[in-house]
mmCIF file of C-alpha atoms and ligand atoms in Angstrom:
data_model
loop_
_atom_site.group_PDB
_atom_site.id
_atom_site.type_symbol
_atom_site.label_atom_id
_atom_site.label_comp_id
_atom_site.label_asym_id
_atom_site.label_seq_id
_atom_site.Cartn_x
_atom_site.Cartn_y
_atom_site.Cartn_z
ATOM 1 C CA UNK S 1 -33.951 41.965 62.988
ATOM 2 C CA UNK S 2 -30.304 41.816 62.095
ATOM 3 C CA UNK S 3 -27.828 41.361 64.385
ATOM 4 C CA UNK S 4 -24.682 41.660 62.776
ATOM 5 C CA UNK S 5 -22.448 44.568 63.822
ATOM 6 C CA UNK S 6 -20.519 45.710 60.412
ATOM 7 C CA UNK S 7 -17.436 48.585 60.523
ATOM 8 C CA UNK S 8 -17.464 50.607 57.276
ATOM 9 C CA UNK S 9 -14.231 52.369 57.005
ATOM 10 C CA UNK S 10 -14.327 54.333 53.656
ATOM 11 C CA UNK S 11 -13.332 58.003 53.933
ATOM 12 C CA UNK S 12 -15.377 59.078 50.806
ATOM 13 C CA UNK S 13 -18.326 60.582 52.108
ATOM 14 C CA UNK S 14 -20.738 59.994 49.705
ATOM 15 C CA UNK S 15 -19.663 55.864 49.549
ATOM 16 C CA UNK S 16 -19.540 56.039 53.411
ATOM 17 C CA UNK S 17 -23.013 56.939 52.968
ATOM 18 C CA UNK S 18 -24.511 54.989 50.505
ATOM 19 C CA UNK S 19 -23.258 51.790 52.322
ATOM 20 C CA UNK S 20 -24.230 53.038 55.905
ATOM 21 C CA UNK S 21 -27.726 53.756 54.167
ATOM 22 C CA UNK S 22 -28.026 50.476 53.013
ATOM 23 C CA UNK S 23 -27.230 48.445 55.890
ATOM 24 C CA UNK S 24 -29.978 50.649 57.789
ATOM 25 C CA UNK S 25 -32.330 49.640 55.131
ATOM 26 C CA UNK S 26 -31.698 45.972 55.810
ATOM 27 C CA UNK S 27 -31.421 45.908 59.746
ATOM 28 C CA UNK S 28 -27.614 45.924 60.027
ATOM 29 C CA UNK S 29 -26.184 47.545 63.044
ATOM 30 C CA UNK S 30 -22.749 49.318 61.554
ATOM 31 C CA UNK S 31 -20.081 51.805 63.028
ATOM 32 C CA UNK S 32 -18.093 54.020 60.823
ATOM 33 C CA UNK S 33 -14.564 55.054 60.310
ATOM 34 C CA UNK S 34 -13.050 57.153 57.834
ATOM 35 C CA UNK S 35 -9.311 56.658 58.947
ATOM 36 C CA UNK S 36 -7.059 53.333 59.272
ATOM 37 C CA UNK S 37 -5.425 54.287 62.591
ATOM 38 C CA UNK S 38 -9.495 54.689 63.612
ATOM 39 C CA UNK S 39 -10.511 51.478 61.748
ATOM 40 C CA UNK S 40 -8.196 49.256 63.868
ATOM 41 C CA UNK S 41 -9.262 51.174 67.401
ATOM 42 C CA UNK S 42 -12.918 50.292 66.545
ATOM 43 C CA UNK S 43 -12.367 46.755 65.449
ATOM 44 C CA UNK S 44 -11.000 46.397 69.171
ATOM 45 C CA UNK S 45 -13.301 48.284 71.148
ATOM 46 C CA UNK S 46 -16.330 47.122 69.306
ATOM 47 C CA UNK S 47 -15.571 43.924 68.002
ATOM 48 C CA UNK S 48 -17.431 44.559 64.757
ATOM 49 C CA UNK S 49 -18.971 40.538 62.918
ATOM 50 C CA UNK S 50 -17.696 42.144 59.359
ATOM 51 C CA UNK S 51 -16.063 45.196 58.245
ATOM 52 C CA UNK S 52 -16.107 46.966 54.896
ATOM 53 C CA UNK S 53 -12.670 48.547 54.147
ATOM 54 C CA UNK S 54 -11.775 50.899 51.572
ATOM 55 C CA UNK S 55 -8.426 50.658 50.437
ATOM 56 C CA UNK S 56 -7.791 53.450 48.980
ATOM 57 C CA UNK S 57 -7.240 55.369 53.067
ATOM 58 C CA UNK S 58 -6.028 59.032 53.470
ATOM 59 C CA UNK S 59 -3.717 58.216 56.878
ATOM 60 C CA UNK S 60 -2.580 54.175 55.904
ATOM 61 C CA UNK S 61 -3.023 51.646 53.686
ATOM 62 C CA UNK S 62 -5.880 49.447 53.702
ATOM 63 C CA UNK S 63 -3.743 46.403 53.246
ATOM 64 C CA UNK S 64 -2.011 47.713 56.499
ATOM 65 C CA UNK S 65 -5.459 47.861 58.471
ATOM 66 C CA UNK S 66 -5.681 44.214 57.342
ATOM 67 C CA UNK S 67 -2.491 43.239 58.223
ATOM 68 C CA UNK S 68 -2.889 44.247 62.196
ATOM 69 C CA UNK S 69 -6.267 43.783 62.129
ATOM 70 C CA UNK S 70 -5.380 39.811 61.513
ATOM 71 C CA UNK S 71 -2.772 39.857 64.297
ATOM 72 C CA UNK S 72 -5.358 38.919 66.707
ATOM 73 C CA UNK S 73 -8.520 38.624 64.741
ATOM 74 C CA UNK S 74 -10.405 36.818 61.708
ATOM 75 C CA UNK S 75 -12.924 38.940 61.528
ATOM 76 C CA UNK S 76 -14.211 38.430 57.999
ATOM 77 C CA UNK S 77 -13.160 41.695 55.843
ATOM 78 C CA UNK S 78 -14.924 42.897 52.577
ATOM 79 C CA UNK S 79 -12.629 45.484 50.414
ATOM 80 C CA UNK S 80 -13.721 47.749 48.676
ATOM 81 C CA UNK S 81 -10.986 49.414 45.460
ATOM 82 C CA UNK S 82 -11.409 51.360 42.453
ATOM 83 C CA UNK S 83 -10.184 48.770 39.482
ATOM 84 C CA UNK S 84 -7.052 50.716 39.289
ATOM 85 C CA UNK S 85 -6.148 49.209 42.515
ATOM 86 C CA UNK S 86 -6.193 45.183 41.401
ATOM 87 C CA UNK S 87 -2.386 44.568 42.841
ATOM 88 C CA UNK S 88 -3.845 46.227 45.993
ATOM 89 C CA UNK S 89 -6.681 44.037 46.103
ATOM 90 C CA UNK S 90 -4.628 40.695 45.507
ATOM 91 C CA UNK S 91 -2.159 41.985 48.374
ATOM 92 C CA UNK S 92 -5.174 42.667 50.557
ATOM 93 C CA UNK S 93 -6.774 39.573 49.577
ATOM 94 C CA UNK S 94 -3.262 37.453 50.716
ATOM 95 C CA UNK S 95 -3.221 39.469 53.960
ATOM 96 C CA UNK S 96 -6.553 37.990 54.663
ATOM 97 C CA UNK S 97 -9.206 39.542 53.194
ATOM 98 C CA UNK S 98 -12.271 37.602 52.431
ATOM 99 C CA UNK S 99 -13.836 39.566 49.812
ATOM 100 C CA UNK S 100 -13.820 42.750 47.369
ATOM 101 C CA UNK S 101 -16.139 44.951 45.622
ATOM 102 C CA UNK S 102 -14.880 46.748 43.192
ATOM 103 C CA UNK S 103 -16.245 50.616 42.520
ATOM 104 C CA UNK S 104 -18.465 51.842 41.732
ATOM 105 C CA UNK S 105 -20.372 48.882 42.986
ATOM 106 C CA UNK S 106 -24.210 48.661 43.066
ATOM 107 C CA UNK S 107 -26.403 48.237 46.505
ATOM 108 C CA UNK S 108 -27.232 44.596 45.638
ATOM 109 C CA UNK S 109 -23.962 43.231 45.353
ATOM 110 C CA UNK S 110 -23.209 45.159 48.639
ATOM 111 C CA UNK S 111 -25.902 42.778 50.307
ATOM 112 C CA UNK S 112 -25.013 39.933 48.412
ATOM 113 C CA UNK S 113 -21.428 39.739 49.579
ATOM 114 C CA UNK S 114 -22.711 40.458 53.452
ATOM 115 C CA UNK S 115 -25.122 37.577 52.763
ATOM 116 C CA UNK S 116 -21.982 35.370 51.749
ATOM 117 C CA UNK S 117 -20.139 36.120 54.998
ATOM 118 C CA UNK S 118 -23.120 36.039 56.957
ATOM 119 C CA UNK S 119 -23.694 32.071 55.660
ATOM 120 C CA UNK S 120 -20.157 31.488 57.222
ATOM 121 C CA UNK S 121 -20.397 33.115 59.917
ATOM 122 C CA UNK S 122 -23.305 30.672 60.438
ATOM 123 C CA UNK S 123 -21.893 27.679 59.196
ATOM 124 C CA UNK S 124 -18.829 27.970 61.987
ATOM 125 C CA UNK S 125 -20.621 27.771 64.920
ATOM 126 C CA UNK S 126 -21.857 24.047 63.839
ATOM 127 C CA UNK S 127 -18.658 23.097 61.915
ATOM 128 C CA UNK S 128 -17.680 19.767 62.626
ATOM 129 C CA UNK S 129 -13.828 19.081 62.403
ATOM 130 C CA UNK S 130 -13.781 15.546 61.029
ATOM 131 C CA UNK S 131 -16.349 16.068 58.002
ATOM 132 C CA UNK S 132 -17.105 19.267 55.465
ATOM 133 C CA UNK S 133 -20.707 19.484 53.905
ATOM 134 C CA UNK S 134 -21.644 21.876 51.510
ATOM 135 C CA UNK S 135 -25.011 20.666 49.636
ATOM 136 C CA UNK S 136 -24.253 17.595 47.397
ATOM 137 C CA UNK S 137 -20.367 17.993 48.829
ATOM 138 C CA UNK S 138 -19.305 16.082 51.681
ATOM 139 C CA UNK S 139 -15.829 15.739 52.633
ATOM 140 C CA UNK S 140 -14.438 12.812 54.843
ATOM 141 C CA UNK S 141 -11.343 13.856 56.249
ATOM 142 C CA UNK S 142 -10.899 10.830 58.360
ATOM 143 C CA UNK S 143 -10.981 8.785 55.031
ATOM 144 C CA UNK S 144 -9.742 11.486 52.891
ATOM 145 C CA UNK S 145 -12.507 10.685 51.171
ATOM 146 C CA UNK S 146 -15.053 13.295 48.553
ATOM 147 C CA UNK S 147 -17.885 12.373 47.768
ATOM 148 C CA UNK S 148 -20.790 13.652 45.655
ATOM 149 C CA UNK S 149 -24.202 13.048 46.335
ATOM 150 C CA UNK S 150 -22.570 10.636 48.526
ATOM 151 C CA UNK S 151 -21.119 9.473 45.388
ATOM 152 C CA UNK S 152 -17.420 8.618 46.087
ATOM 153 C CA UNK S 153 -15.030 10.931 43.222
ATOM 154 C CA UNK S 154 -12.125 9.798 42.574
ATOM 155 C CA UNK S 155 -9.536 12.575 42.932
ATOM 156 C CA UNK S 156 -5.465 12.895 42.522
ATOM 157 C CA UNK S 157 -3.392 13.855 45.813
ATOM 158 C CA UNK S 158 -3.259 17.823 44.216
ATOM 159 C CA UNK S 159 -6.948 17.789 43.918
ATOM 160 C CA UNK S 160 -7.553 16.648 46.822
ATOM 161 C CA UNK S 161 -5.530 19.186 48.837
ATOM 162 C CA UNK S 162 -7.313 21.587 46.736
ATOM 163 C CA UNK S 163 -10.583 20.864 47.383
ATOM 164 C CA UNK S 164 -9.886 21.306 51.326
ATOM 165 C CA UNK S 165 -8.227 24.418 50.839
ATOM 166 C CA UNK S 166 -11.244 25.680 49.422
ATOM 167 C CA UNK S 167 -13.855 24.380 51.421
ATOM 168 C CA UNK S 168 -11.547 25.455 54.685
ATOM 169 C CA UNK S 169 -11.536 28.594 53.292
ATOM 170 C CA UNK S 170 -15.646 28.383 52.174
ATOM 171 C CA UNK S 171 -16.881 31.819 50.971
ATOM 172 C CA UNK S 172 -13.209 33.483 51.107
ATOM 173 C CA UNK S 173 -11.772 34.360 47.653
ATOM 174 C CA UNK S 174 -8.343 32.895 47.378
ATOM 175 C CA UNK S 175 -5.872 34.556 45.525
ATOM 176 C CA UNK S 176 -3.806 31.927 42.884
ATOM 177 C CA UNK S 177 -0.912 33.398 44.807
ATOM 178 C CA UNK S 178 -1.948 31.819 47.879
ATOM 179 C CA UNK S 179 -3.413 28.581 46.624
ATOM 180 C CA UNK S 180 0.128 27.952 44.617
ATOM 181 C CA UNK S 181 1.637 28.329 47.792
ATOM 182 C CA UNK S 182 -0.318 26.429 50.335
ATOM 183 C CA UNK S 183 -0.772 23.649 48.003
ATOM 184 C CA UNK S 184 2.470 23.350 46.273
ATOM 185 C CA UNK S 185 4.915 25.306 48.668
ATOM 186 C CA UNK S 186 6.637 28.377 48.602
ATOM 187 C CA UNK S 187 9.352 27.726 46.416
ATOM 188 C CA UNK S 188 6.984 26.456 43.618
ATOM 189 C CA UNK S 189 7.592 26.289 39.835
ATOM 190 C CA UNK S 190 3.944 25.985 39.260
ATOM 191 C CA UNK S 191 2.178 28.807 37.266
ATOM 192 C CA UNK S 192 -1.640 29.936 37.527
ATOM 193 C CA UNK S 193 -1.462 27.753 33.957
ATOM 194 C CA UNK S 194 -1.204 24.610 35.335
ATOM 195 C CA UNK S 195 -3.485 25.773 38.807
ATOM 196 C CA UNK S 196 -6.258 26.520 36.031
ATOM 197 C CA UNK S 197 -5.617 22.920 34.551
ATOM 198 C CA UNK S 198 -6.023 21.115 38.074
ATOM 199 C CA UNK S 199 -9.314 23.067 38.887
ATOM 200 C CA UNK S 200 -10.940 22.366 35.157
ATOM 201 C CA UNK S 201 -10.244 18.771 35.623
ATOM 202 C CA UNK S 202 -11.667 19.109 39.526
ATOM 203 C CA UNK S 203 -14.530 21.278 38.479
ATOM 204 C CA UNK S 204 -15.150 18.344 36.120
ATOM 205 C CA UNK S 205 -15.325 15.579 38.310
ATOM 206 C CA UNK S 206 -17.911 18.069 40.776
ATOM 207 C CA UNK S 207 -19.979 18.410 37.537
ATOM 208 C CA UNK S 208 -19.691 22.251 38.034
ATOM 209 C CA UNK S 209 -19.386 23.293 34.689
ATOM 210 C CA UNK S 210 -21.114 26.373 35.665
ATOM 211 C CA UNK S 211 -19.074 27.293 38.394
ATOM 212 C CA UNK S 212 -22.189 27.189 40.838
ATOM 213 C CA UNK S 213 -19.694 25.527 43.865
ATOM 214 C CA UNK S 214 -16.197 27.196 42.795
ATOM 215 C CA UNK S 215 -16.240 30.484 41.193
ATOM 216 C CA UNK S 216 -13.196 31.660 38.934
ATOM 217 C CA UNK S 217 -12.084 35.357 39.587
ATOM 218 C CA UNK S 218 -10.437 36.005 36.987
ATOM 219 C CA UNK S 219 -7.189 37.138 37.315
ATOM 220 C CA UNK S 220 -7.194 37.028 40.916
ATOM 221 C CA UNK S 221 -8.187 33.570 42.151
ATOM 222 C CA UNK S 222 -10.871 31.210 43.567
ATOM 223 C CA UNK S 223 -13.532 30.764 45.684
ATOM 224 C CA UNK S 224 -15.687 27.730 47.095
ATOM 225 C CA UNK S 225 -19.343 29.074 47.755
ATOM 226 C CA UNK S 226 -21.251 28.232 51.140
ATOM 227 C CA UNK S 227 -24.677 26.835 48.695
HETATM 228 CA CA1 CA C 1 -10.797 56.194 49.607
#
């Protein structure tokens, strides 16, 4: 039995269903919404483990749900958009969204991305502060040292700070936005070019040519994977 409690806040009925149909079919306990103003009352009062937001809301904006939502929780927050909406998605996805499906989207991925969240959600509870661990990945932040199969890599200051951000941030999708700006402040001159150049030369020393520990999403950002 699963015991994750998952809002769905989608005001297209047929969606609304198809999702709520197939988190019955795979044990998830869910509440529903079909308005903002009613998505951030139930995230309160019932304290949902995930929520599925729509962005596309007839009352406000789903980046707006997001945005109070994250005043006083980090409740991890799938989107859902039409492809029409990719500036809404990156703006959701700065205001703390974790991840996105894009419609029309297909049952499996549905599950897949819960199963991503669900492997952080599980990998909190036993995170240790001083050390990050992520299959042949271990991070010494003590030492500031990386290592693979406890293989020490030999990384630059930038891709360093890089690799933390993502593995702080495992299973999130990180917009370029935010990386550029958490990495090389807010004022920065640097580009998505020269991001792409730091993370081929990192993804090279992780011998993840196939993008099995960092995925690219393209034209939006990053993410580390929980493997
Ligand atoms: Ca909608």
């Amino acid at each position: 039995m699963n015991e994750y409690l998952v809002l769905v806040v989608e005001d297209d009925k047929p969606i609304r269903n198809l999702i709520t149909t197939t988190l019955k079919m795979n044990d998830y306990r869910y509440i529903t919404a079909s308005r903002g103003h009613e998505a951030i009352m139930l995230s309160a009062s019932h304290k949902p483990d995930m929520i599925v937001l729509d962005l596309g809301l007839p009352d406000i904006d789903g980046v707006e749900v997001i945005g109070q939502i994250r005043t006083w929780s980090e409740v991890p927050i799938i989107i859902v958009s039409a492809r029409s909406e990719d500036q809404d998605k990156i703006s959701a996805l700065d205001k703390g969204a974790d991840d996105y499906l894009t419609k029309p989207f297909s049952v499996d991925e549905l599950l897949a991305r819960l199963r991503v969240i669900q492997r952080r959600l599980g990998k909190t509870e036993n995170a240790s502060v001083t050390e990050f661990v992520n299959e042949r990945l271990r991070i010494d932040y003590v030492s500031g040292c990386v290592y693979l199969d406890e293989k020490e890599l030999h990384l630059t200051p930038i891709e360093y700070k890089l690799i933390c951000l993502l593995a702080k941030n495992v299973g999130k999708v990180l917009t370029h936005k935010y990386i550029i700006q958490t990495i090389w402040g807010s004022n920065a001159e640097n580009s998505e070019a020269s991001l792409r150049v730091f993370m081929a030369t990192l993804r090279k020393k992780l011998g993840d040519s196939e993008q099995q520990l960092i995925q690219t999403h393209i034209g939006i950002g990053y993410r580390m994977m929980k493997l």
